[in-house]
Short mmCIF file of C-alpha atoms in Angstrom, two decimals:
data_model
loop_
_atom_site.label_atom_id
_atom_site.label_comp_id
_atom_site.label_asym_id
_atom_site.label_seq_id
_atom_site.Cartn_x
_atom_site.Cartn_y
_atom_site.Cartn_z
CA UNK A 1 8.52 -23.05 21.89
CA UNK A 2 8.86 -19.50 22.67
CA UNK A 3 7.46 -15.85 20.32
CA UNK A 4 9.55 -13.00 19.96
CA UNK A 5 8.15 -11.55 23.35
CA UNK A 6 9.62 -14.40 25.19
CA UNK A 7 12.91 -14.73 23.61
CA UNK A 8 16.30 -12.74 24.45
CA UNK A 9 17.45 -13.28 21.32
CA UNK A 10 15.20 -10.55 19.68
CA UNK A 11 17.57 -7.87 21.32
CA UNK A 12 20.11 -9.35 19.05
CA UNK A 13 21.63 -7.52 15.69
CA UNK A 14 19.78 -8.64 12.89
CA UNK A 15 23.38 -9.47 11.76
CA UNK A 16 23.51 -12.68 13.95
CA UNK A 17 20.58 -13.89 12.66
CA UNK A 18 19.34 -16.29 9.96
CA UNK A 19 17.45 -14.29 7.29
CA UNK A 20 16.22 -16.53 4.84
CA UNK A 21 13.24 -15.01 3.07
CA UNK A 22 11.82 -14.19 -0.48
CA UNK A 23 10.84 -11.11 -1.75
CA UNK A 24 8.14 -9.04 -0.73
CA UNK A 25 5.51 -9.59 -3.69
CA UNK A 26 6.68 -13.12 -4.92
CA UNK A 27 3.45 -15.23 -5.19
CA UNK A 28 4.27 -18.01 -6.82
CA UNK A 29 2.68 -20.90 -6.04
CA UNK A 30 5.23 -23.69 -4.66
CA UNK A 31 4.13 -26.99 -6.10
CA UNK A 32 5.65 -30.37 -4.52
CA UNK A 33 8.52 -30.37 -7.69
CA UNK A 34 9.88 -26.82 -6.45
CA UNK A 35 9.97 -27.89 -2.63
CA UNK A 36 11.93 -30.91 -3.51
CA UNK A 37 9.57 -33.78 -2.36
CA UNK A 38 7.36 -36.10 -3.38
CA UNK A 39 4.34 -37.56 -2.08
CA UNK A 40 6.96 -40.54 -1.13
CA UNK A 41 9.25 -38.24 0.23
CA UNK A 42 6.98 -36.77 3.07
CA UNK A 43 8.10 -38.54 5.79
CA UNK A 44 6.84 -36.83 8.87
CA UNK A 45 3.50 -38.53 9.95
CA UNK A 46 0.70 -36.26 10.96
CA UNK A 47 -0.54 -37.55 13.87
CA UNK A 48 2.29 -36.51 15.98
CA UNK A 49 1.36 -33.59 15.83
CA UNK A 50 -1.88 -33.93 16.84
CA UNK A 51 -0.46 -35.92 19.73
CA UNK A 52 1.40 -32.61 21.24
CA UNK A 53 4.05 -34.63 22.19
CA UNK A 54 6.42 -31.86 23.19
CA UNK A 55 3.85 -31.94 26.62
CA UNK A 56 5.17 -35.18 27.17
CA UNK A 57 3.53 -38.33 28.10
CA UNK A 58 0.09 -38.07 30.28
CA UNK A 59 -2.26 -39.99 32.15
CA UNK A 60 -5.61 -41.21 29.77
CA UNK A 61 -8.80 -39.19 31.78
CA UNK A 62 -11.25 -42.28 30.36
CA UNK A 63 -14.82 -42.06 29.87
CA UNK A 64 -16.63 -39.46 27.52
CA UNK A 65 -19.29 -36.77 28.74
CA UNK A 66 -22.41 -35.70 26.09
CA UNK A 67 -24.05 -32.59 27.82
CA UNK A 68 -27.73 -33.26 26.92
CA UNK A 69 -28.54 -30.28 23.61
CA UNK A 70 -31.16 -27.11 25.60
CA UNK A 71 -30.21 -27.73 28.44
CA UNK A 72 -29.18 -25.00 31.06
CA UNK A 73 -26.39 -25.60 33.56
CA UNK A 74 -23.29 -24.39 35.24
CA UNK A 75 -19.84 -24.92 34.57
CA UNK A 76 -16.17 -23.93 35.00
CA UNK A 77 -14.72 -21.29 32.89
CA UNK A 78 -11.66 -20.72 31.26
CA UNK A 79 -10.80 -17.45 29.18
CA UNK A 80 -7.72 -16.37 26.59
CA UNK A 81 -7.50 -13.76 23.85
CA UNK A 82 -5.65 -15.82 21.37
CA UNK A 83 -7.51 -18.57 20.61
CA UNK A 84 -11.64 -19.45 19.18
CA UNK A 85 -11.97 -22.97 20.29
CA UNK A 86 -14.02 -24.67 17.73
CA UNK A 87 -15.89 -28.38 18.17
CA UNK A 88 -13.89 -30.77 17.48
CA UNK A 89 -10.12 -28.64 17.83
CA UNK A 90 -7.48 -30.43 20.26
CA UNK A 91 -6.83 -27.80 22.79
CA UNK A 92 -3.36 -28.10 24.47
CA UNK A 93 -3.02 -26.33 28.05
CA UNK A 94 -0.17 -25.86 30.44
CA UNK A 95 -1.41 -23.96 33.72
CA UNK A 96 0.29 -21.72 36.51
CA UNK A 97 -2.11 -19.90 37.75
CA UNK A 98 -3.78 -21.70 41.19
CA UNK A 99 -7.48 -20.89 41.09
CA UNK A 100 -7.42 -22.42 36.98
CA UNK A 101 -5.36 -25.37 37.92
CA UNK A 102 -7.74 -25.95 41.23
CA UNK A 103 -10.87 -25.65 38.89
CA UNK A 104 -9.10 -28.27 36.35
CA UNK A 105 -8.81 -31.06 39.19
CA UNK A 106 -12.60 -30.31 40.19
CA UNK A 107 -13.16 -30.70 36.29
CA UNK A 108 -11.51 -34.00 36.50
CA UNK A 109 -13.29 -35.21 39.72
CA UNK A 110 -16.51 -34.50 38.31
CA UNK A 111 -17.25 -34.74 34.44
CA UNK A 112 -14.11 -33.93 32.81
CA UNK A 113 -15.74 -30.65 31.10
CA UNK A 114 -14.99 -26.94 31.17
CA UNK A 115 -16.27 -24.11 29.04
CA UNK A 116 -13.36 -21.93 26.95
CA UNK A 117 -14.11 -18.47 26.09
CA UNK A 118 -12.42 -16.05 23.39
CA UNK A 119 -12.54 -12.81 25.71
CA UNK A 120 -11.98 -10.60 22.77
CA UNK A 121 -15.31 -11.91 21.75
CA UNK A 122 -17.44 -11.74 25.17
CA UNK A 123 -20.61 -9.45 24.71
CA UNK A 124 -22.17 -6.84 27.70
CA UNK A 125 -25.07 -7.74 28.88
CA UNK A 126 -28.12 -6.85 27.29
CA UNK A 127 -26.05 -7.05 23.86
CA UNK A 128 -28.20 -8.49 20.98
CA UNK A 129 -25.55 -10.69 19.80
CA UNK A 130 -24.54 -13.28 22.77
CA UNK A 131 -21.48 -14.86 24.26
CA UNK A 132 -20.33 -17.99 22.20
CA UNK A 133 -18.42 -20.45 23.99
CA UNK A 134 -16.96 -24.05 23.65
CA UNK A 135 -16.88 -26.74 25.92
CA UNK A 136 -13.82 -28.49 26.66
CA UNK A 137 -13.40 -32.28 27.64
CA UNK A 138 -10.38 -33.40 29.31
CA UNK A 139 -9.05 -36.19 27.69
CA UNK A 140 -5.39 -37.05 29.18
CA UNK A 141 -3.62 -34.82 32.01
CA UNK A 142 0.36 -34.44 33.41
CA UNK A 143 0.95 -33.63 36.86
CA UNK A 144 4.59 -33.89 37.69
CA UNK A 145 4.35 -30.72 40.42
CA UNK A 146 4.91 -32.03 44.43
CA UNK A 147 2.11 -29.62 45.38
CA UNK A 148 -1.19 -28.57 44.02
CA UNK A 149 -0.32 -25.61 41.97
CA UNK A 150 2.38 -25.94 39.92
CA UNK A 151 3.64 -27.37 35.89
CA UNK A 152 -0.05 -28.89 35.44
CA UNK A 153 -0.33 -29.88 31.82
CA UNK A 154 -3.92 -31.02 30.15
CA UNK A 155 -4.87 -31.43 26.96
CA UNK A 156 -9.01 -31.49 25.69
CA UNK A 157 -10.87 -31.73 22.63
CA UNK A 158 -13.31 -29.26 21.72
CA UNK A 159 -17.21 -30.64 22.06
CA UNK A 160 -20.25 -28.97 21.95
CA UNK A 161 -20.82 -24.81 21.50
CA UNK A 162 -22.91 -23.04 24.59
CA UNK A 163 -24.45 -19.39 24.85
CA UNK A 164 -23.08 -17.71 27.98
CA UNK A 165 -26.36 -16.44 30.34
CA UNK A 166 -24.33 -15.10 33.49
CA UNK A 167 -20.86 -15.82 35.68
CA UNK A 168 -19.95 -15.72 39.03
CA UNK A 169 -16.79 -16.02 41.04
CA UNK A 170 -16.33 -18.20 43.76
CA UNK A 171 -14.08 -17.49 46.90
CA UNK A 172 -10.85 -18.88 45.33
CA UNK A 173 -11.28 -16.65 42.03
CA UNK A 174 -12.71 -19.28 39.61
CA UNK A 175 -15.24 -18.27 37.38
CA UNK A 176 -18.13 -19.90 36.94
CA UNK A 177 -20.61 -19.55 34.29
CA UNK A 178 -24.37 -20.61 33.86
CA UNK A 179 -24.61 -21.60 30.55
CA UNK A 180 -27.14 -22.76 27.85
CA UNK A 181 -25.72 -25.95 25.17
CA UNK A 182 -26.80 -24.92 21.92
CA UNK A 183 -27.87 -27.54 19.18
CA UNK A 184 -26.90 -28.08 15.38
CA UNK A 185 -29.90 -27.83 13.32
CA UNK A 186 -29.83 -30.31 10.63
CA UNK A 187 -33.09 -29.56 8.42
CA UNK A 188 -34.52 -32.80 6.21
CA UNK A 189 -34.37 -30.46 3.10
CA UNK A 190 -36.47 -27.89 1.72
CA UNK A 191 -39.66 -30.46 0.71
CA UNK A 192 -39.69 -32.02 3.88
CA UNK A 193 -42.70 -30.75 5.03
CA UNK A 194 -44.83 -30.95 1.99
CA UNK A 195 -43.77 -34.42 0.59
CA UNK A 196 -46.37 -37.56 0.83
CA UNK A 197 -44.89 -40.46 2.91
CA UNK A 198 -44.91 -42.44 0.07
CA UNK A 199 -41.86 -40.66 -1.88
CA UNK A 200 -40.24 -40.86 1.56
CA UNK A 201 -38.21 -43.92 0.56
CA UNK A 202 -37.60 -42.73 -3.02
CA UNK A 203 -35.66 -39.41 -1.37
CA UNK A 204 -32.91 -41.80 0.49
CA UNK A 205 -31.01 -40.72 -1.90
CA UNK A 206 -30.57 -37.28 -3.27
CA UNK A 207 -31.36 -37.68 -6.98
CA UNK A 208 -31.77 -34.53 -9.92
CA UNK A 209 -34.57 -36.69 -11.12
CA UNK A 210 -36.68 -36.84 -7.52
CA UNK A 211 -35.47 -32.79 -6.65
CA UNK A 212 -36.95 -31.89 -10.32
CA UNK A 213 -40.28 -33.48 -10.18
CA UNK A 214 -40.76 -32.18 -6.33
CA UNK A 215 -39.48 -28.76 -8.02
CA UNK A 216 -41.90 -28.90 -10.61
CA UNK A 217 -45.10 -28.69 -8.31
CA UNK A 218 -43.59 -26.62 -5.80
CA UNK A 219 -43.42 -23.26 -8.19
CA UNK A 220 -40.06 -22.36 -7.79
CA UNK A 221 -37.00 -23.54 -9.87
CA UNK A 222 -34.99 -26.13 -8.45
CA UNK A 223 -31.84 -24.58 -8.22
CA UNK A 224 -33.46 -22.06 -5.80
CA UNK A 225 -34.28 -24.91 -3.27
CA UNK A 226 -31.09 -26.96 -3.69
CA UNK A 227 -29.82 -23.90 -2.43
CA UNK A 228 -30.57 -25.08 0.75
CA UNK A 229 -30.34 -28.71 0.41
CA UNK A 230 -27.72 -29.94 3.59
CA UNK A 231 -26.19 -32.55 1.07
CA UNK A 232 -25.38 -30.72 -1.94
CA UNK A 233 -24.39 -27.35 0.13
CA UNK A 234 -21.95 -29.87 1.78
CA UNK A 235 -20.87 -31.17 -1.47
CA UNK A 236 -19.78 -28.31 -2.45
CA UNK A 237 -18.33 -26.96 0.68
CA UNK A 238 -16.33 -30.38 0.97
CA UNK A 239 -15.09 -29.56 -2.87
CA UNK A 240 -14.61 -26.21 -1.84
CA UNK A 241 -12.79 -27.10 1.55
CA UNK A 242 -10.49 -29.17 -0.82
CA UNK A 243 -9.63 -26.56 -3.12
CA UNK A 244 -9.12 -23.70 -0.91
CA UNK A 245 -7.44 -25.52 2.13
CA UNK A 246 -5.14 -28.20 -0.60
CA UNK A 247 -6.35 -31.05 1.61
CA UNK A 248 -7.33 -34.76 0.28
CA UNK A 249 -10.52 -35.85 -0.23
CA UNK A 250 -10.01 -38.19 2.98
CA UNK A 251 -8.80 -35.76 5.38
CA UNK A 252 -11.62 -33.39 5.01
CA UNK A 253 -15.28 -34.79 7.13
CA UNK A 254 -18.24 -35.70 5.09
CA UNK A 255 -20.95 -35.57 7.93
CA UNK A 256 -22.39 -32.22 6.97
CA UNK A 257 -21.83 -31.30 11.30
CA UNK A 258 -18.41 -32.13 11.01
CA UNK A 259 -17.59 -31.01 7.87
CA UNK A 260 -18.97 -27.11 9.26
CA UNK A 261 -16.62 -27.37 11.97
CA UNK A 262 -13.83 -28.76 10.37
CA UNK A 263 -13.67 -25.64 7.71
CA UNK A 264 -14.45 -22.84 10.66
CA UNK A 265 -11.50 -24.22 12.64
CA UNK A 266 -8.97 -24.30 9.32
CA UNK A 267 -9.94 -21.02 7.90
CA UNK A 268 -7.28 -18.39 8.77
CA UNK A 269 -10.35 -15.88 9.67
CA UNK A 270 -10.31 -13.24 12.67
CA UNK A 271 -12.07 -13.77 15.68
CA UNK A 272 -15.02 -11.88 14.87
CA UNK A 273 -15.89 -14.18 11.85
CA UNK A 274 -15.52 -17.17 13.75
CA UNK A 275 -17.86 -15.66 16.59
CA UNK A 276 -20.46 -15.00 13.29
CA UNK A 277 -20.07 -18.49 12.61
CA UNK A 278 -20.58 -20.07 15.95
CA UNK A 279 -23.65 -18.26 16.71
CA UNK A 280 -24.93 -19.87 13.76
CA UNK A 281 -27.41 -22.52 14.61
CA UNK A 282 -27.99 -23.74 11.01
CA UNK A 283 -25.90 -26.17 9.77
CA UNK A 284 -26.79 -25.44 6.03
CA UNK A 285 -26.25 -21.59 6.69
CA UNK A 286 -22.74 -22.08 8.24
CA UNK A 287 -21.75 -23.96 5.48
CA UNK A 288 -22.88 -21.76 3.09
CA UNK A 289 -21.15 -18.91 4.66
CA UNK A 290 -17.90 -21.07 5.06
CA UNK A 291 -18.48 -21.62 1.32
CA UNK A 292 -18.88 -17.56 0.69
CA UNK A 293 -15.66 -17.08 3.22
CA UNK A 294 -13.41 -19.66 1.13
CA UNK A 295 -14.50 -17.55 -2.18
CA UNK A 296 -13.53 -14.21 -0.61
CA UNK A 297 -9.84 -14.40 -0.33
CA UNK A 298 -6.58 -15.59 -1.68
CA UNK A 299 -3.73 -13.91 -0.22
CA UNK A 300 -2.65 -13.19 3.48
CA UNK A 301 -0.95 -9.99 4.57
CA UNK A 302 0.51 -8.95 8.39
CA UNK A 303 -2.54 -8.06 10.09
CA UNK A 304 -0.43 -4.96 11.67
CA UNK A 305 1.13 -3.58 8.59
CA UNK A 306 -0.46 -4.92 5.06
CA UNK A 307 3.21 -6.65 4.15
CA UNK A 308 1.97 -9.60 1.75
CA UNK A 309 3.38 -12.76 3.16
CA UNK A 310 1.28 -15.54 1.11
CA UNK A 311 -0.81 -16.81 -0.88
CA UNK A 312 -3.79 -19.34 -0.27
CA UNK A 313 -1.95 -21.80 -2.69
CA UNK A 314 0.68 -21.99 0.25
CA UNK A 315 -1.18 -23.61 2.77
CA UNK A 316 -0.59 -27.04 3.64
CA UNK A 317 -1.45 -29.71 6.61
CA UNK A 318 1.42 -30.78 8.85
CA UNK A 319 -1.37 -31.85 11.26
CA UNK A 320 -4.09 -34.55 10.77
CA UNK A 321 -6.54 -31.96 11.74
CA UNK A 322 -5.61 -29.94 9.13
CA UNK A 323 -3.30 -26.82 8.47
CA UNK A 324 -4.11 -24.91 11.08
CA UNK A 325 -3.98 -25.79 14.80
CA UNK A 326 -3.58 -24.62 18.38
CA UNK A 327 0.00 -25.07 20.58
CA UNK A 328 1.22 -24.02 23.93
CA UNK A 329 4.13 -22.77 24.77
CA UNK A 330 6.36 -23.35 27.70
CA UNK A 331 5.14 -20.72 29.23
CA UNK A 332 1.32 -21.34 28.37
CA UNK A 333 0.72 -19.07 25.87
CA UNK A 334 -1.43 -20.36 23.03
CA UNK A 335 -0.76 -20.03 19.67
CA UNK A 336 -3.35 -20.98 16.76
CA UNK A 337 -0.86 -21.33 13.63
CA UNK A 338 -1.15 -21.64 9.91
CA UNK A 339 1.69 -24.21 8.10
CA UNK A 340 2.49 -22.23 5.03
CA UNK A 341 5.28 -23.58 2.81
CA UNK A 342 6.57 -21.02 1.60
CA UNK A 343 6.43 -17.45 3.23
CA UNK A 344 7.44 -13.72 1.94
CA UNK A 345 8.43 -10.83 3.85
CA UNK A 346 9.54 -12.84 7.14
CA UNK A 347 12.77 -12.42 9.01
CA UNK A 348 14.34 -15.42 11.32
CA UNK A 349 15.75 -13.55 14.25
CA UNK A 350 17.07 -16.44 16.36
CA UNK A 351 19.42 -19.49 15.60
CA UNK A 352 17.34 -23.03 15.11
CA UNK A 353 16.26 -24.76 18.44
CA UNK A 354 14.83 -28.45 19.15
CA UNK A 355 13.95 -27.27 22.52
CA UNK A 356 9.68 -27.78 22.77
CA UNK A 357 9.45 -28.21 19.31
CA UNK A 358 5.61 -28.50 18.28
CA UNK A 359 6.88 -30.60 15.31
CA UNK A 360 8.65 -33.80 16.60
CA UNK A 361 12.26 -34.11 14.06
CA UNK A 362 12.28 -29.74 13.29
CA UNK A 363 14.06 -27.22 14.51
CA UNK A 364 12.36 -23.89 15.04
CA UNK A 365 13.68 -19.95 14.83
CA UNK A 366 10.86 -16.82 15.35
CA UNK A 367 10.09 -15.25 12.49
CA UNK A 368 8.92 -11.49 12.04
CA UNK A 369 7.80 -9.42 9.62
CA UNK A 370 9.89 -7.23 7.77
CA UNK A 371 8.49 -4.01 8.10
CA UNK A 372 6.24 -3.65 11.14
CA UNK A 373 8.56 -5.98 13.18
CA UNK A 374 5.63 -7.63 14.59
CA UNK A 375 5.95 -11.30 16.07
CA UNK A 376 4.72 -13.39 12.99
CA UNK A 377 5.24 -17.37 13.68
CA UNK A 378 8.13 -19.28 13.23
CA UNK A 379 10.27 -21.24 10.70
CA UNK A 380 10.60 -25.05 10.88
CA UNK A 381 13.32 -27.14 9.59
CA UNK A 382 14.23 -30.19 9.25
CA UNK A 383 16.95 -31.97 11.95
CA UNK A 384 17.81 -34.40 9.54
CA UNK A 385 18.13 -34.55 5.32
CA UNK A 386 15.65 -37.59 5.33
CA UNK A 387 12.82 -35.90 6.85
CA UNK A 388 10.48 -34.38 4.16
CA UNK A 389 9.29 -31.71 4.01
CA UNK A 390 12.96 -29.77 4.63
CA UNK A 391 11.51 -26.90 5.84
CA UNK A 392 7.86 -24.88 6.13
CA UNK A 393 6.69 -21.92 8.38
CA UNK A 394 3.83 -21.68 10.86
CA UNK A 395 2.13 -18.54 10.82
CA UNK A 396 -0.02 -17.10 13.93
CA UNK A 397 -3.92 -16.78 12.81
CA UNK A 398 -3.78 -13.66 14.50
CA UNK A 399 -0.96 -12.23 12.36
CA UNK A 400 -2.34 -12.52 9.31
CA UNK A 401 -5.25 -10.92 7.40
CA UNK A 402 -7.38 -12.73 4.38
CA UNK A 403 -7.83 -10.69 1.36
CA UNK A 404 -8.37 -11.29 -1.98
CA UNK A 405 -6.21 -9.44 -4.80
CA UNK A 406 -7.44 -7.05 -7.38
CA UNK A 407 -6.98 -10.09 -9.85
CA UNK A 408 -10.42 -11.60 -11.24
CA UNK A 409 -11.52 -14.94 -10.58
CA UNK A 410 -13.44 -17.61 -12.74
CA UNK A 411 -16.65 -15.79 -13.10
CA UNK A 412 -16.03 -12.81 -12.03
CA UNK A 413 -14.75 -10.61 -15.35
CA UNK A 414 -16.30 -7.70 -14.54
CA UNK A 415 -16.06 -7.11 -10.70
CA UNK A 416 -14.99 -4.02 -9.34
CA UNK A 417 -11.95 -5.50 -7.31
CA UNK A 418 -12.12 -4.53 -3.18
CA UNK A 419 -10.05 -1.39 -2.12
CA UNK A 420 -6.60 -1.46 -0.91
CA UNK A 421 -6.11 -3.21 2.62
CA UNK A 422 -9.92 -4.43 2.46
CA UNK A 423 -10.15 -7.96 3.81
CA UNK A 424 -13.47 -10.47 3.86
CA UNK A 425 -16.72 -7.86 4.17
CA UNK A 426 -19.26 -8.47 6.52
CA UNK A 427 -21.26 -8.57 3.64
CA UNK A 428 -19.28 -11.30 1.97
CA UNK A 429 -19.57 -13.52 4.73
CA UNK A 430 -23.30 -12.84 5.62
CA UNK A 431 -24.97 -12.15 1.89
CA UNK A 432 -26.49 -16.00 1.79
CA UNK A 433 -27.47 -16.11 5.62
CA UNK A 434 -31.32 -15.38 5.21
#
């Protein structure tokens, strides 16, 4: 898979190419009827994507490492500008460089961990908002190379966040990092502390009837402290999460942990948000800010020139992780994409290629935007007529701004509608963090 910076066939007349797109403005919603498939009909299986198969076939790393939650140590680092790794995110690598595929052996020799860092999001010292990483646990490597520095292939799942305290380098230019794992606060609920150990075993369950009565003697209303009860805040952030990111009740997590995660790493949100939400101990305050995020927008533009290129009713899941994922490149780029199925204001510039293809059965073409010519994603379709769906595009995260149109919402007659080009406020995302 190449982007538009890679490819020679950019330099090409737009003549030659395949230009396939709608009009600029067109938001209407494609339902499974107007794409031509049916729930039968949607052939391509999920997982294979999750599988990055286009890396080929590596050796297992077995075994599973659980860094222990306050604790202070050093590790490995590893930075890029294009990608947030989130817990819980398959992160696919392919590495050139000798002192980062030297510190990926040690990795392997000794505990199969690493810490990823978004460098657009790294903080000077003395800044009151820290450095937010993600550690990184090798789970399968390919080493086809004859020497030690060459076509090294990994790929890791995402595992526990960390707060960067210093870095060093060492003589052969890896950076090392002291570091400080950071927890997941899970509170009991807002009556936790005042309730008798007897109604402990009558609150296993989280009933109206129990919350009202605890309510009633507490001198607040009850809505106020369900506000900030972890179960229904994930209820409704899983119903949410559902409605927003047109996924199935199955595919979305129910642990409340999870389930945070899970909607930070799908959210099509700049890197600055997602830095908001990782430094976000709270489970029940990252959840409701996910919640406030997936009420604040419902159209995506080109992050370089406002051109509207969908809606939120567009997104879809060609991955089992959900609709948005990361992918390398053959020259080991990263890409975090959005699978849209329709698209407006995109361009195809080169002829279809199988070559690398992220999704195993497609055949992919760059896409850019219409106006701004700015590298946008790519357009998939499919090699053969069986495979459903026929064709989708995958959009780069960092291509695309969230907004939310001028139109109203349920609820919201009334509201003074955001000014042009205005995407998620701060103030949106932050008004129910207390």
């Amino acid at each position: 898979m190449a982007d538009s910076s890679d490819s020679e066939s950019s330099e090409r007349g737009y003549a030659d190419a395949l230009l396939e797109y709608d009009e600029p403005g067109d938001y209407e919603p494609a339902g499974p009827d107007q794409l031509g498939m049916t729930v039968e009909e949607a052939t391509f299986d999920p997982v294979l994507t999750t599988q990055h198969t286009y890396l080929g076939h590596g050796e297992e790393v077995s075994g599973r490492t659980v860094l222990e939650e306050g604790s202070t140590l050093e590790l490995p680092l590893l930075y890029d500008s294009a990608v947030m790794l989130i817990p819980g995110q398959t992160l696919p690598l392919t590495l050139f460089h000798p002192a980062a595929v030297a510190m990926v052996r040690r990795a392997i020799a000794h505990n199969k961990t690493f810490g990823f860092i978004n460098e657009n999001c790294v903080r000077p010292d003395g800044s009151s908002e820290p450095t937010i990483g993600t550690t990184a646990e090798i789970y399968e490597v390919r080493d086809e190379s004859q020497d030690a520095y060459t076509a090294f292939s990994i790929k890791a799942k995402g595992r526990q966040r960390f707060r960067l305290v210093s870095t060093r380098t060492t003589v052969d230019g890896t950076r090392v990092g002291t570091v400080h794992i950071l927890a997941d606060v899970l509170p009991a609920g807002p009556f936790a502390l005042s309730r008798p150990g007897s109604l402990w075993r009558q609150r296993l369950s989280a009933s109206p009837r129990h919350s009202g009565r605890e309510a009633a003697v507490a001198g607040w209303p009850a809505w106020l402290y369900q506000m900030y009860d972890v179960q229904r805040v994930a209820a409704r952030a899983h119903a949410d999460a559902r409605r927003c990111l047109l996924c199935s009740a199955e595919a979305v997590p129910t642990d409340p942990v999870k389930l945070s995660y899970w909607v930070a790493m799908n959210l099509p949100i700049d890197d600055t948000y997602r830095a908001m939400l990782m430094r976000l101990d709270s489970v029940v305050r990252r959840l409701r800010c996910e919640i406030s995020i997936m009420q604040s927008f419902n159209v995506m533009h080109c992050a370089e020139c406002d051109q509207p290129v969908a809606s939120s009713d567009e997104m879809f899941a060609m991955s089992a992780d959900g609709p948005q994922s990361i992918f390398v490149n053959p020259n080991g780029h990263l890409h975090e994409t959005l699978t849209l199925r329709r698209a407006t204001g995109l361009r195809c510039i080169t002829r279809p290629s199988a070559e690398f293809c992220w999704f195993p059965g497609y055949l992919w073409e760059i896409a850019q935007c219409v106006r701004c010519s700015q590298h946008m994603g790519w357009r998939f379709t499919a090699g053969s007529a069986e495979l459903r769906p026929h064709s989708f595009w995958a959009v780069c995260r960092r291509s695309l701004a969230a907004k939310r149109t001028a139109a109203l919402g349920p609820g919201r007659r009334g509201a003074r509608p955001p000014p042009a080009g205005a995407g998620p406020s701060r103030h949106a995302l932050s008004r129910l963090v207390l």
